[in-house]
JSON list of C-alpha atoms and ligand atoms in Angstrom, two decimals:
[
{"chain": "K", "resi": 1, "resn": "UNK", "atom": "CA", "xyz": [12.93, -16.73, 7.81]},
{"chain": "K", "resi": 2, "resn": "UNK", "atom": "CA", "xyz": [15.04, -18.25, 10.94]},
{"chain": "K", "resi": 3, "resn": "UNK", "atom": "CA", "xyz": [17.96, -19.51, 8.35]},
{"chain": "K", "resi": 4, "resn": "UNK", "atom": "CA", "xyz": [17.86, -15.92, 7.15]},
{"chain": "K", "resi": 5, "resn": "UNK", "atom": "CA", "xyz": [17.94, -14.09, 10.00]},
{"chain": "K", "resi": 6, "resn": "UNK", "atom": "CA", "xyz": [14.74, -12.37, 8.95]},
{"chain": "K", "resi": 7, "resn": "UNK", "atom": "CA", "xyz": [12.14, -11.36, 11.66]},
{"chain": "K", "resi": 8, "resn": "UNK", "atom": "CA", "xyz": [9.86, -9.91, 9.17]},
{"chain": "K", "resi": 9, "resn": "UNK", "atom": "CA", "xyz": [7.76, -10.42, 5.88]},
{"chain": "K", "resi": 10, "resn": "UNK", "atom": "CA", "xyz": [4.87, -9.44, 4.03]},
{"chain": "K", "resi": 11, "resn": "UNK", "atom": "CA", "xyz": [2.67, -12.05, 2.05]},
{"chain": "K", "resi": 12, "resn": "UNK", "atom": "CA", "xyz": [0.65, -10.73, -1.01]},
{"chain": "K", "resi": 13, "resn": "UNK", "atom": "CA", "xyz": [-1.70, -12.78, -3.48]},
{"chain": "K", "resi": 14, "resn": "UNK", "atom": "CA", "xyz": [-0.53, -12.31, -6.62]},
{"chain": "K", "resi": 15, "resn": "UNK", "atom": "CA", "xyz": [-4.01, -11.64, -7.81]},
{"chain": "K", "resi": 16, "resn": "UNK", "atom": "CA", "xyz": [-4.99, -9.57, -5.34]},
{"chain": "K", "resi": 17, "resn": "UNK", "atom": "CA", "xyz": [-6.23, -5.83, -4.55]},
{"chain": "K", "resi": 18, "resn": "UNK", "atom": "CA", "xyz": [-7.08, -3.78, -2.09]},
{"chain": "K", "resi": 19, "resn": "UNK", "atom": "CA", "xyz": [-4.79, -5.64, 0.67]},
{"chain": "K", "resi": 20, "resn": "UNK", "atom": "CA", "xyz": [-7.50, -8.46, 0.13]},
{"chain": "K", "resi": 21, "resn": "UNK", "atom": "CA", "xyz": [-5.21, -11.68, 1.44]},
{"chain": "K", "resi": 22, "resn": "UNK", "atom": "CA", "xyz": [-1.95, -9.39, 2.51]},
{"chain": "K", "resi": 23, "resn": "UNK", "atom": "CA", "xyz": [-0.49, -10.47, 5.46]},
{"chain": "K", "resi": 24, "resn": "UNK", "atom": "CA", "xyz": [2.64, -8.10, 7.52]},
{"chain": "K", "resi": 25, "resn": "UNK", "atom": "CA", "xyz": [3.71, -10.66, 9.80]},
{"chain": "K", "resi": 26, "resn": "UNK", "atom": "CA", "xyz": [6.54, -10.43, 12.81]},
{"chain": "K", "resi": 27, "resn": "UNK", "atom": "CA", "xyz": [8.32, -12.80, 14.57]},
{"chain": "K", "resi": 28, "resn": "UNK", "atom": "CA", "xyz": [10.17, -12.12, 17.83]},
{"chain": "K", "resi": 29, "resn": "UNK", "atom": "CA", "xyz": [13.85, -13.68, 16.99]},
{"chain": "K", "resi": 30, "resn": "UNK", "atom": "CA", "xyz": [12.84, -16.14, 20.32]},
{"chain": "K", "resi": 31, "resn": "UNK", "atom": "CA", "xyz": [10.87, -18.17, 17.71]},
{"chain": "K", "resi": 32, "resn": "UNK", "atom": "CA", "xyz": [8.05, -17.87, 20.06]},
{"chain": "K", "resi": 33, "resn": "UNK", "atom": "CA", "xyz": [5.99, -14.56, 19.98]},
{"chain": "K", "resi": 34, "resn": "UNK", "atom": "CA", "xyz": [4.62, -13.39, 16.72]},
{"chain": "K", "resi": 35, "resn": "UNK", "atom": "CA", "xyz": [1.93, -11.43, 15.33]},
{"chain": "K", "resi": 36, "resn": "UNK", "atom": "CA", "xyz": [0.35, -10.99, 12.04]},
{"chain": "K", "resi": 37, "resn": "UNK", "atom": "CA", "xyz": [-1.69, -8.09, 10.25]},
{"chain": "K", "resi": 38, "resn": "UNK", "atom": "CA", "xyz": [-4.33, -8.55, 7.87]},
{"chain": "K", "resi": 39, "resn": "UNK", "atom": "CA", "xyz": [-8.11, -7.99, 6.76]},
{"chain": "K", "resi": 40, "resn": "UNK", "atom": "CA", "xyz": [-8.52, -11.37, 7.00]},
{"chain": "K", "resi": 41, "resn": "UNK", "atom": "CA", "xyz": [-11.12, -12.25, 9.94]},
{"chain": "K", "resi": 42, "resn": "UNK", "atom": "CA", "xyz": [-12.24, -15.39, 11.51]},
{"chain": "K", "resi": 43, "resn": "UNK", "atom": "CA", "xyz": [-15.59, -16.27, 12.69]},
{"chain": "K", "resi": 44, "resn": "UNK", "atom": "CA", "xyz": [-15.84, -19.66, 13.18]},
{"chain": "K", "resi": 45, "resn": "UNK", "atom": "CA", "xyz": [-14.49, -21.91, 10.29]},
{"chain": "K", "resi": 46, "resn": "UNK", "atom": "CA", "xyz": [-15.01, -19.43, 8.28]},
{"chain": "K", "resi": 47, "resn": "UNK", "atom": "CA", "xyz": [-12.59, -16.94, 7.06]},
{"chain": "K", "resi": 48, "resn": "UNK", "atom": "CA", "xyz": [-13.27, -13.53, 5.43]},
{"chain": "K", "resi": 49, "resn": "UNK", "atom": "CA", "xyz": [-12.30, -10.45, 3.42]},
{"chain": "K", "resi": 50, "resn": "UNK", "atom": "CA", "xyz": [-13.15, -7.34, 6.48]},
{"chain": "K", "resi": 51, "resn": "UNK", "atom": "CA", "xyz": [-12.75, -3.88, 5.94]},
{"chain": "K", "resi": 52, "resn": "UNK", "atom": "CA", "xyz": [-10.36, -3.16, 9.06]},
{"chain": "K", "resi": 53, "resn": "UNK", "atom": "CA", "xyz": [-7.02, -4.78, 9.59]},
{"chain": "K", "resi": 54, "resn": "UNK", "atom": "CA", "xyz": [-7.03, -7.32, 12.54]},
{"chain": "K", "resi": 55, "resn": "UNK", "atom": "CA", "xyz": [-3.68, -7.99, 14.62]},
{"chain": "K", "resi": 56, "resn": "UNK", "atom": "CA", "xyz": [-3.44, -11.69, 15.58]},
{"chain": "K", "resi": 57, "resn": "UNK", "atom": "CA", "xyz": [-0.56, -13.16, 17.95]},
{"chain": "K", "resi": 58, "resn": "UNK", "atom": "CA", "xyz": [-2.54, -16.81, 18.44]},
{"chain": "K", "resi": 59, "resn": "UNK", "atom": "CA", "xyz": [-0.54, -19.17, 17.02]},
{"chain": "K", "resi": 60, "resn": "UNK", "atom": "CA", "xyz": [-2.96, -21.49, 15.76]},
{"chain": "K", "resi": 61, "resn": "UNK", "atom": "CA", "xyz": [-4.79, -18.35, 14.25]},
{"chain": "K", "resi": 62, "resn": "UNK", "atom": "CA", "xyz": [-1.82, -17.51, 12.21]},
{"chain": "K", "resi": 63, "resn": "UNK", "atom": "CA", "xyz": [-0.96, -20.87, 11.36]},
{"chain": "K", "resi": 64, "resn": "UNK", "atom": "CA", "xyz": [-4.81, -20.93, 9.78]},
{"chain": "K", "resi": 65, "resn": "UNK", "atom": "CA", "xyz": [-4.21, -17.55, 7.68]},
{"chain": "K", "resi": 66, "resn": "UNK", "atom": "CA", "xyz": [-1.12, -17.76, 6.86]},
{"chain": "K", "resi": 67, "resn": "UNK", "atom": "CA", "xyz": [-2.05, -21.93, 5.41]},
{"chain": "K", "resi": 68, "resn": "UNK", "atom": "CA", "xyz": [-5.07, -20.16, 3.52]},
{"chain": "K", "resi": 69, "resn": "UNK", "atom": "CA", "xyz": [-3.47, -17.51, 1.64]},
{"chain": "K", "resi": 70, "resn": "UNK", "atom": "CA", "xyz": [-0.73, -19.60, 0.64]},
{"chain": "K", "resi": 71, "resn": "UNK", "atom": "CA", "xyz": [-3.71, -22.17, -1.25]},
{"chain": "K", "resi": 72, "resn": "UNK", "atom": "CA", "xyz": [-2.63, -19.26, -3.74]},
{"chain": "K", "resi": 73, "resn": "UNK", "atom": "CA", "xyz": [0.46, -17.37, -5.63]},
{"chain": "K", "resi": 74, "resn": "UNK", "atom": "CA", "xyz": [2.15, -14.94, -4.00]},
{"chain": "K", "resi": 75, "resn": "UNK", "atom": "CA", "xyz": [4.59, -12.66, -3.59]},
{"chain": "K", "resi": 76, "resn": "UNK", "atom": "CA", "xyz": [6.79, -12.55, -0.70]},
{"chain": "K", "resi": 77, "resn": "UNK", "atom": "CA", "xyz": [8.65, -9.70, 0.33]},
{"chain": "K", "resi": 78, "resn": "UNK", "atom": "CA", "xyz": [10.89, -7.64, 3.08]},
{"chain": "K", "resi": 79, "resn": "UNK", "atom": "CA", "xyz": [9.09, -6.05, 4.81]},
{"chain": "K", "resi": 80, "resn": "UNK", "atom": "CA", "xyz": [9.80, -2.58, 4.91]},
{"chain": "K", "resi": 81, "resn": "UNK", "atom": "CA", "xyz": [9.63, -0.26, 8.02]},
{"chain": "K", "resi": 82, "resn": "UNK", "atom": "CA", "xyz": [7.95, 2.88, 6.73]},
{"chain": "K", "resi": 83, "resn": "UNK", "atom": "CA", "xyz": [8.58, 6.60, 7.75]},
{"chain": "K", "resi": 84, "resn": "UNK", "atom": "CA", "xyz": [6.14, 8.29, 10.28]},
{"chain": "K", "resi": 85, "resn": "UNK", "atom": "CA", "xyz": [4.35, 11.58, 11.04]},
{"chain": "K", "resi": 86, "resn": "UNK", "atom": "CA", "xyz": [2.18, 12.10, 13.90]},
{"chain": "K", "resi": 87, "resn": "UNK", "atom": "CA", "xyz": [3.08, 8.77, 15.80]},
{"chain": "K", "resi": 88, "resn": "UNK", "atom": "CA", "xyz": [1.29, 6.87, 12.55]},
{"chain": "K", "resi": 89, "resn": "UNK", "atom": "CA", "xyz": [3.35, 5.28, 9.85]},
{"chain": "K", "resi": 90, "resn": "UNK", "atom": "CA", "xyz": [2.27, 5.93, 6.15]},
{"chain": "K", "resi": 91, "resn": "UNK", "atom": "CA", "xyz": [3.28, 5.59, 2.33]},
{"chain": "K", "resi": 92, "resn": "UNK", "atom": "CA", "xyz": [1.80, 7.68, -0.21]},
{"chain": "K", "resi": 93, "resn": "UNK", "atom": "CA", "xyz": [-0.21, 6.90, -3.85]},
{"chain": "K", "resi": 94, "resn": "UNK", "atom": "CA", "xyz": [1.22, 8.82, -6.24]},
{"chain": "K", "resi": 95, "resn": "UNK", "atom": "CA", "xyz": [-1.18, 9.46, -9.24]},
{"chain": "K", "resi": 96, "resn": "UNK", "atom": "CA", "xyz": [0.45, 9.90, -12.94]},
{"chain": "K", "resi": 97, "resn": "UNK", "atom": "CA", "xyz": [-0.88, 10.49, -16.53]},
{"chain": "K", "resi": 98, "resn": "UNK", "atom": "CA", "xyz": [1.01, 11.49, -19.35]},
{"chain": "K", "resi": 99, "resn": "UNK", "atom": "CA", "xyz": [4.71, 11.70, -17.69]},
{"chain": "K", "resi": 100, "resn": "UNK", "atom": "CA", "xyz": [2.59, 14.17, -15.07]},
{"chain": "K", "resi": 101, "resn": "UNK", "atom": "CA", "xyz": [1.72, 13.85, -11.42]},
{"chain": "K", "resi": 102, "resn": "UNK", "atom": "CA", "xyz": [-1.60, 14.50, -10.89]},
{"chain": "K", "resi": 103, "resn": "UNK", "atom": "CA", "xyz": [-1.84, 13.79, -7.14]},
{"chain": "K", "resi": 104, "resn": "UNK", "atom": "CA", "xyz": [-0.07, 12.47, -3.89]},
{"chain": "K", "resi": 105, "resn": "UNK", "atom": "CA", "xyz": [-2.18, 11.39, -1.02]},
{"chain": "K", "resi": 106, "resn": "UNK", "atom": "CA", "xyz": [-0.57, 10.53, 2.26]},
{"chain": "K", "resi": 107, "resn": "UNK", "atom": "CA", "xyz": [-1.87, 7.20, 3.85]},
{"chain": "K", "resi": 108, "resn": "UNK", "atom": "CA", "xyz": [-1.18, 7.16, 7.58]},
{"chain": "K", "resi": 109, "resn": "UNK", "atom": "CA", "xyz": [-1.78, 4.36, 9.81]},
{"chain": "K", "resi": 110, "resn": "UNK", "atom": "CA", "xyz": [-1.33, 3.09, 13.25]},
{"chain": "K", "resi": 111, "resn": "UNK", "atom": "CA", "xyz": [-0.54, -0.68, 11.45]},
{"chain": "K", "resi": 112, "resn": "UNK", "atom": "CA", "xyz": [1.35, -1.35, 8.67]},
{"chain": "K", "resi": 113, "resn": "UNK", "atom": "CA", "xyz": [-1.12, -1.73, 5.98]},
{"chain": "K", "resi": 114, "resn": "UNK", "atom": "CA", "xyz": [-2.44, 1.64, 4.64]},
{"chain": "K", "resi": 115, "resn": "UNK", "atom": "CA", "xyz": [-5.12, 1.13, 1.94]},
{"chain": "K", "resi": 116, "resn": "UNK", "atom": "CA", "xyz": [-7.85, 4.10, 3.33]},
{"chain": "K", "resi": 117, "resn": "UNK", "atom": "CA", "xyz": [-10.53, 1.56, 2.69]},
{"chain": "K", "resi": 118, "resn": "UNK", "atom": "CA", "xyz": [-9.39, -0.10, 5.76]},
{"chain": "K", "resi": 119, "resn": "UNK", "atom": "CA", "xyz": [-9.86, 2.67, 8.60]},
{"chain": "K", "resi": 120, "resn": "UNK", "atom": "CA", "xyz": [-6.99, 4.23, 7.89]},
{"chain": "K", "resi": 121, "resn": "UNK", "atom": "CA", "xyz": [-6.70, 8.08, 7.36]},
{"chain": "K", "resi": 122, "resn": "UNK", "atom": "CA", "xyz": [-5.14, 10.28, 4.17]},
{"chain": "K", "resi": 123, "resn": "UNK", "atom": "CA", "xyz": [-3.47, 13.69, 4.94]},
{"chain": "K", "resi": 124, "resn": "UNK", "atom": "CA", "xyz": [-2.33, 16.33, 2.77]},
{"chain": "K", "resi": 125, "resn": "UNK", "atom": "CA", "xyz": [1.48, 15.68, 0.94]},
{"chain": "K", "resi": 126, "resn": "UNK", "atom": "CA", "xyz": [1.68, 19.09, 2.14]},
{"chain": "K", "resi": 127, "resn": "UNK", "atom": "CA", "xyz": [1.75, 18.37, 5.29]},
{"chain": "K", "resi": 128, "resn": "UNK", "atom": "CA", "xyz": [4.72, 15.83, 5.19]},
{"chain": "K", "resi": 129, "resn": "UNK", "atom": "CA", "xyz": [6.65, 19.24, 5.25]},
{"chain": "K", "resi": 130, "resn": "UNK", "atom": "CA", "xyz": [9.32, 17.27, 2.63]},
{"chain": "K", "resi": 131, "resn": "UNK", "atom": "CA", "xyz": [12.24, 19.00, 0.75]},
{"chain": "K", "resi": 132, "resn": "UNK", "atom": "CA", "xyz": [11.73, 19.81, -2.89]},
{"chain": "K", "resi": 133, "resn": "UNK", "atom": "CA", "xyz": [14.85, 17.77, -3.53]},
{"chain": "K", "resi": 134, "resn": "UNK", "atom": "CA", "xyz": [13.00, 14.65, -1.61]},
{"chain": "K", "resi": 135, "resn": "UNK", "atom": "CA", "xyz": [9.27, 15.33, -3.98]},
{"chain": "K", "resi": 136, "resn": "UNK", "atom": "CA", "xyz": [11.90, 15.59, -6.86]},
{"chain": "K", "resi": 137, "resn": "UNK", "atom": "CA", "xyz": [13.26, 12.05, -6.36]},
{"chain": "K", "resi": 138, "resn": "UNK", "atom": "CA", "xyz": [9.95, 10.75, -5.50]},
{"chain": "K", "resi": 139, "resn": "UNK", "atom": "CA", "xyz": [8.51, 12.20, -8.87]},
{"chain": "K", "resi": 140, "resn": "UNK", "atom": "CA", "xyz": [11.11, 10.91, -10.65]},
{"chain": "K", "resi": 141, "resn": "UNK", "atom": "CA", "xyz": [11.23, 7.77, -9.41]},
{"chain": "K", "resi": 142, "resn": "UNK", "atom": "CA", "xyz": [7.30, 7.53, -10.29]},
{"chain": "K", "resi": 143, "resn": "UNK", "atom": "CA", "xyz": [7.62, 8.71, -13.47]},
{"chain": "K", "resi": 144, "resn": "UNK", "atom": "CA", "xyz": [10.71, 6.60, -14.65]},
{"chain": "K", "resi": 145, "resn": "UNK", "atom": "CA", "xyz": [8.74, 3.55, -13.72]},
{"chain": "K", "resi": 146, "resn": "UNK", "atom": "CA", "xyz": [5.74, 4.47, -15.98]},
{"chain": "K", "resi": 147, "resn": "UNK", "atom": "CA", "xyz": [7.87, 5.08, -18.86]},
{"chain": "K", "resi": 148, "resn": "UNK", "atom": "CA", "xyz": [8.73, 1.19, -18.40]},
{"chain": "K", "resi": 149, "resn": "UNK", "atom": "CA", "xyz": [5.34, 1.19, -19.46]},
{"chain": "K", "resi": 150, "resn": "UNK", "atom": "CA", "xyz": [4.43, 2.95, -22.69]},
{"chain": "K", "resi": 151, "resn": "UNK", "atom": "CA", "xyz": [1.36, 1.79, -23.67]},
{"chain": "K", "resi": 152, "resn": "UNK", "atom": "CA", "xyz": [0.19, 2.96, -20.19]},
{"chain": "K", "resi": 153, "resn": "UNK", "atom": "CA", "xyz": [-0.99, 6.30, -19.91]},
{"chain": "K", "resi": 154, "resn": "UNK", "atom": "CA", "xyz": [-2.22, 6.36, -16.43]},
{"chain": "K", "resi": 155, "resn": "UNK", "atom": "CA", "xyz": [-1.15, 4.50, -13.22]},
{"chain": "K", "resi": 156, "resn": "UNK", "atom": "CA", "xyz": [-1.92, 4.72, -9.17]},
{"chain": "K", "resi": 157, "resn": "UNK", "atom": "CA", "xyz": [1.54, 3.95, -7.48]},
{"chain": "K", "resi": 158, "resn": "UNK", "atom": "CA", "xyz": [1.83, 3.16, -4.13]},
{"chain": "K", "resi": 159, "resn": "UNK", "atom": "CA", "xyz": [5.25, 4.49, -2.90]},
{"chain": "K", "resi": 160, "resn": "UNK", "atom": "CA", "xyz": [6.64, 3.71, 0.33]},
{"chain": "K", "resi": 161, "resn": "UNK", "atom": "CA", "xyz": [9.34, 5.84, 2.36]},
{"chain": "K", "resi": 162, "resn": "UNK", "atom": "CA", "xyz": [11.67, 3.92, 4.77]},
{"chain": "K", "resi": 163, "resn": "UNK", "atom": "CA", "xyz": [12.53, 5.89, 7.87]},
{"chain": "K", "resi": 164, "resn": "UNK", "atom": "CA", "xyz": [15.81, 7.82, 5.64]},
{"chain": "K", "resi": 165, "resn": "UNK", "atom": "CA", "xyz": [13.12, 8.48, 3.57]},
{"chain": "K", "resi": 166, "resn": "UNK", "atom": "CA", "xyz": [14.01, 6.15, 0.68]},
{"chain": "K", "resi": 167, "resn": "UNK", "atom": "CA", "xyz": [11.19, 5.90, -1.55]},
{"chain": "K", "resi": 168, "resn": "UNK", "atom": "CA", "xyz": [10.01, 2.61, -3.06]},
{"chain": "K", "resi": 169, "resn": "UNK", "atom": "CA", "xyz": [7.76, 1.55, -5.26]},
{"chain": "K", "resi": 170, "resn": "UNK", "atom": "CA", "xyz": [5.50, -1.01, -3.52]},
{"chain": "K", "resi": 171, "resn": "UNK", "atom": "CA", "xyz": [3.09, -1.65, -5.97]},
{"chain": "K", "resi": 172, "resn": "UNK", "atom": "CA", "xyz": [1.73, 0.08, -9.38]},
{"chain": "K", "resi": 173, "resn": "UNK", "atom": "CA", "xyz": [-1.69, 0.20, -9.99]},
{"chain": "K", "resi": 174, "resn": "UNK", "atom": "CA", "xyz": [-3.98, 0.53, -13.75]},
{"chain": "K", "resi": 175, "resn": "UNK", "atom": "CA", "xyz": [-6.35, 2.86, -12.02]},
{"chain": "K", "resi": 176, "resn": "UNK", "atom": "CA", "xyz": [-5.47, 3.37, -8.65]},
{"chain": "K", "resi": 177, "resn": "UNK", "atom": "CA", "xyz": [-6.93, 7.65, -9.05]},
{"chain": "K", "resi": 178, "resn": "UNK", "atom": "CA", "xyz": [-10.12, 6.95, -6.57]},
{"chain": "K", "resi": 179, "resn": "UNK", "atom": "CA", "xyz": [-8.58, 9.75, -3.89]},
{"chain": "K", "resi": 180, "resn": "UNK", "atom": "CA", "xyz": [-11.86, 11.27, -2.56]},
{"chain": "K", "resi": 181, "resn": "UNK", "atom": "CA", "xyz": [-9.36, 14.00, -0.88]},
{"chain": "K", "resi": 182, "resn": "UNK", "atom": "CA", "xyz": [-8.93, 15.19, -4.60]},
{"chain": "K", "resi": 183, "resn": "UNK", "atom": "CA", "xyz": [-12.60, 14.08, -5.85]},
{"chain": "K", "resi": 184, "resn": "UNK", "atom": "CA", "xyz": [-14.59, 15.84, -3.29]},
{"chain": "K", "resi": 185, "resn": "UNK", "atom": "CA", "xyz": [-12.80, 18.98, -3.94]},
{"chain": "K", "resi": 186, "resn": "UNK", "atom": "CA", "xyz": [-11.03, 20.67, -7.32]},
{"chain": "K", "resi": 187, "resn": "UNK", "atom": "CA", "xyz": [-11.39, 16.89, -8.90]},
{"chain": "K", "resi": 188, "resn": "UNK", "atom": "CA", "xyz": [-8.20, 17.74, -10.79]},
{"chain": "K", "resi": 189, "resn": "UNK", "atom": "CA", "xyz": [-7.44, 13.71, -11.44]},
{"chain": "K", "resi": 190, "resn": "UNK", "atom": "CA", "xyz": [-10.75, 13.23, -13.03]},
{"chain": "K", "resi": 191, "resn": "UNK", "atom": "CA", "xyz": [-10.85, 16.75, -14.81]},
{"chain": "K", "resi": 192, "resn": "UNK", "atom": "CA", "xyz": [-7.11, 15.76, -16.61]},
{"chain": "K", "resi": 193, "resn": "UNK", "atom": "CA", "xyz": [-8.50, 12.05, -17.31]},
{"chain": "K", "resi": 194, "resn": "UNK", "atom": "CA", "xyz": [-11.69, 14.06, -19.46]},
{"chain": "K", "resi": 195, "resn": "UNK", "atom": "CA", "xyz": [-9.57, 16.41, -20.63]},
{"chain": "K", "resi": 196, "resn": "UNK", "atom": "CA", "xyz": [-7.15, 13.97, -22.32]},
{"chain": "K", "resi": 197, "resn": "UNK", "atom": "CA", "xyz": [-9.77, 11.76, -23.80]},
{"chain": "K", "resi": 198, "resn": "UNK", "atom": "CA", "xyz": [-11.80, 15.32, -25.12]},
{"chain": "K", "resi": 199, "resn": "UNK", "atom": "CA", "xyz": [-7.70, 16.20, -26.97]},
{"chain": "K", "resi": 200, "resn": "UNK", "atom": "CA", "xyz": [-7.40, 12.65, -28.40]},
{"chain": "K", "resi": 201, "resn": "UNK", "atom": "CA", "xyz": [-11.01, 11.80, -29.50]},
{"chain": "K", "resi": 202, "resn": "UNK", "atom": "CA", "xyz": [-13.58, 14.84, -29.73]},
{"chain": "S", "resi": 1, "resn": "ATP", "atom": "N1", "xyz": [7.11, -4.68, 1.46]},
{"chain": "S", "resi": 1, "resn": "ATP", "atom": "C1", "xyz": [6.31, -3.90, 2.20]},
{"chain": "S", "resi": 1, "resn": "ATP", "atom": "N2", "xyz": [6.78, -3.29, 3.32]},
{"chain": "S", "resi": 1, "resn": "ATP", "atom": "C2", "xyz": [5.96, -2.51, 4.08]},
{"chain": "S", "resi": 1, "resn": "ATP", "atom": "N3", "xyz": [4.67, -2.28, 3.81]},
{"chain": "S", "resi": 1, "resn": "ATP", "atom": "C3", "xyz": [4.14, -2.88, 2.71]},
{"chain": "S", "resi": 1, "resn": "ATP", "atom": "C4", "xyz": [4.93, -3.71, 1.85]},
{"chain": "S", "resi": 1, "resn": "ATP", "atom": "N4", "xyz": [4.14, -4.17, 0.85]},
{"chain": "S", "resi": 1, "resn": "ATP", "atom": "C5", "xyz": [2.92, -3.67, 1.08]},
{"chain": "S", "resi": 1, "resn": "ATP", "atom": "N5", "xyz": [2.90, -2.90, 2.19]},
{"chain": "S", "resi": 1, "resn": "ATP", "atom": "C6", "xyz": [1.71, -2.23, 2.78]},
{"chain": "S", "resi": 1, "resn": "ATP", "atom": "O1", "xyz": [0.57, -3.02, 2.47]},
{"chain": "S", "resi": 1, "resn": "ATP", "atom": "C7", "xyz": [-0.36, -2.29, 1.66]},
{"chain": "S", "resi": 1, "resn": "ATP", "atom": "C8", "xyz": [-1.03, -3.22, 0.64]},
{"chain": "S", "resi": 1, "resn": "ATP", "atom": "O2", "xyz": [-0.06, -3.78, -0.24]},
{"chain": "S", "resi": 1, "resn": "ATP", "atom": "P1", "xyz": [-0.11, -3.57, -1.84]},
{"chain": "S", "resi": 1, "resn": "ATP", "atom": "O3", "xyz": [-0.32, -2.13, -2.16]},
{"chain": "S", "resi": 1, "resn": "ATP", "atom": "O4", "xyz": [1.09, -4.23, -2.42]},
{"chain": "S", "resi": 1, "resn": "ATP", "atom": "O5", "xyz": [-1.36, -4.44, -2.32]},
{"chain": "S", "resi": 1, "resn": "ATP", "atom": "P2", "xyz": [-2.91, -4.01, -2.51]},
{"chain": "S", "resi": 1, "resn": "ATP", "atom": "O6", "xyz": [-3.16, -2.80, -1.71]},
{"chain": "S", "resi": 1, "resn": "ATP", "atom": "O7", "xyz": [-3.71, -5.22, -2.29]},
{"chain": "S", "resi": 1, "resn": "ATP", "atom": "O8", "xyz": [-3.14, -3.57, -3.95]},
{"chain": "S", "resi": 1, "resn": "ATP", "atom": "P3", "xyz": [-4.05, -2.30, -4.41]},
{"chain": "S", "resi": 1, "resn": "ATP", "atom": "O9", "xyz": [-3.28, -1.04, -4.03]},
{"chain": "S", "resi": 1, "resn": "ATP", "atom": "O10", "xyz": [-4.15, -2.56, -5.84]},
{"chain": "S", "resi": 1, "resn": "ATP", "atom": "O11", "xyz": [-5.35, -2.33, -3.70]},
{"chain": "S", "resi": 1, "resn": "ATP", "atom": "C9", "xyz": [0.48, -1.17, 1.05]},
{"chain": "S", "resi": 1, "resn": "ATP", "atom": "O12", "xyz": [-0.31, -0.04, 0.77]},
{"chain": "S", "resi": 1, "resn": "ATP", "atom": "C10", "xyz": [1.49, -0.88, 2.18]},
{"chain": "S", "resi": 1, "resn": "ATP", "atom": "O13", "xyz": [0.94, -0.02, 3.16]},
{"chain": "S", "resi": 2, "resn": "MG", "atom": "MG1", "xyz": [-1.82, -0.97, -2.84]}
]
């Protein structure tokens, strides 16, 4: 990172899901004040999986994560600063079947990990107020990346928007269509799931 010029990462298991072992961590170009994001707490010796993401600036706690997660494979990337509405940064899931979006669901949060297991909230896509021309090349950019797929008929893409609004694809998902903003309501994901198995099989 220092021959690089880079002040900031993310660290994600391979393996992983549901931000289980991701780590957004910062370092202040004077090589001396950091501070890392994760689910990861500590109590004692112990390490563990939480369900809230903890901000630690310690550096002997971030030496300790950062040492454990890296027992693993991972992937290490920029780390992107996201868009924001409401003072809260977010990134959407986009849900697809079929060359079809299904859903879009709006993950805002005051850190930079967004997964709405982990306190944070979901808002409408309506709300993000975007041009039709910007949910075009969001669409599109969803559904080309399926198509790399075939033999995939449904996917749960996590899409993030850089403050231009540049979409990118952070992650794609097999299931990923757990959105209880759509489930509690019309339950359109599930409905089009049922509907497609009922066209192929029944
Ligand atoms: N390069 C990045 N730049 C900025 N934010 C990122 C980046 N990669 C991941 N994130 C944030 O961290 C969250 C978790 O990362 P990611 O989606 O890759 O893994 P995951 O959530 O563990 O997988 P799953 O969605 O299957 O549960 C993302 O939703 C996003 O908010
Ligand atoms: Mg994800």
């Amino acid at each position: 990172m220092q021959a690089s010029k880079i002040t900031r990462m993310f660290i994600k298991p391979t393996l992983g899901s549901g931000a289980a072992g991701v780590i957004a961590w910062r370092r202040h170009p004077d090589g001396i004040r950091q501070v890392l994001y994760c689910a990861i707490a500590i109590d004692g010796s112990r390490l563990f999986n939480s369900n809230k993401i903890h901000s630690y600036q310690d550096d002997v706690q971030i030496r300790r994560i950062i040492s454990a997660v890296l027992q693993q494979e991972n992937i290490v990337e920029c780390w992107l600063p996201k868009a924001s509405v409401n003072g809260k940064s977010y990134d959407l899931r986009v849900v697809c079947m079929d060359g079809k979006i299904l859903w879009r669901v709006v993950r805002t949060s005051s850190q930079p990990i967004t997964n709405l297991h982990l306190q944070n909230q979901a808002s409408e896509f309506a709300s993000l107020g975007l041009s039709a021309a910007k949910v075009a090349e969001i669409d599109a950019l969803c559904l080309n990346a399926i198509q790399l797929f075939p033999d995939i008929r449904l996917a749960g893409i996590d899409v993030l928007l850089t403050r231009n609004l540049t979409p990118y694809i952070i992650e794609i998902n097999g299931q990923g269509d757990l959105i209880y903003q759509d489930a509690q309501n019309e339950n359109h994901i599930y409905r089009a799931q049922i509907q497609a198995i009922r066209s192929q099989y029944v």
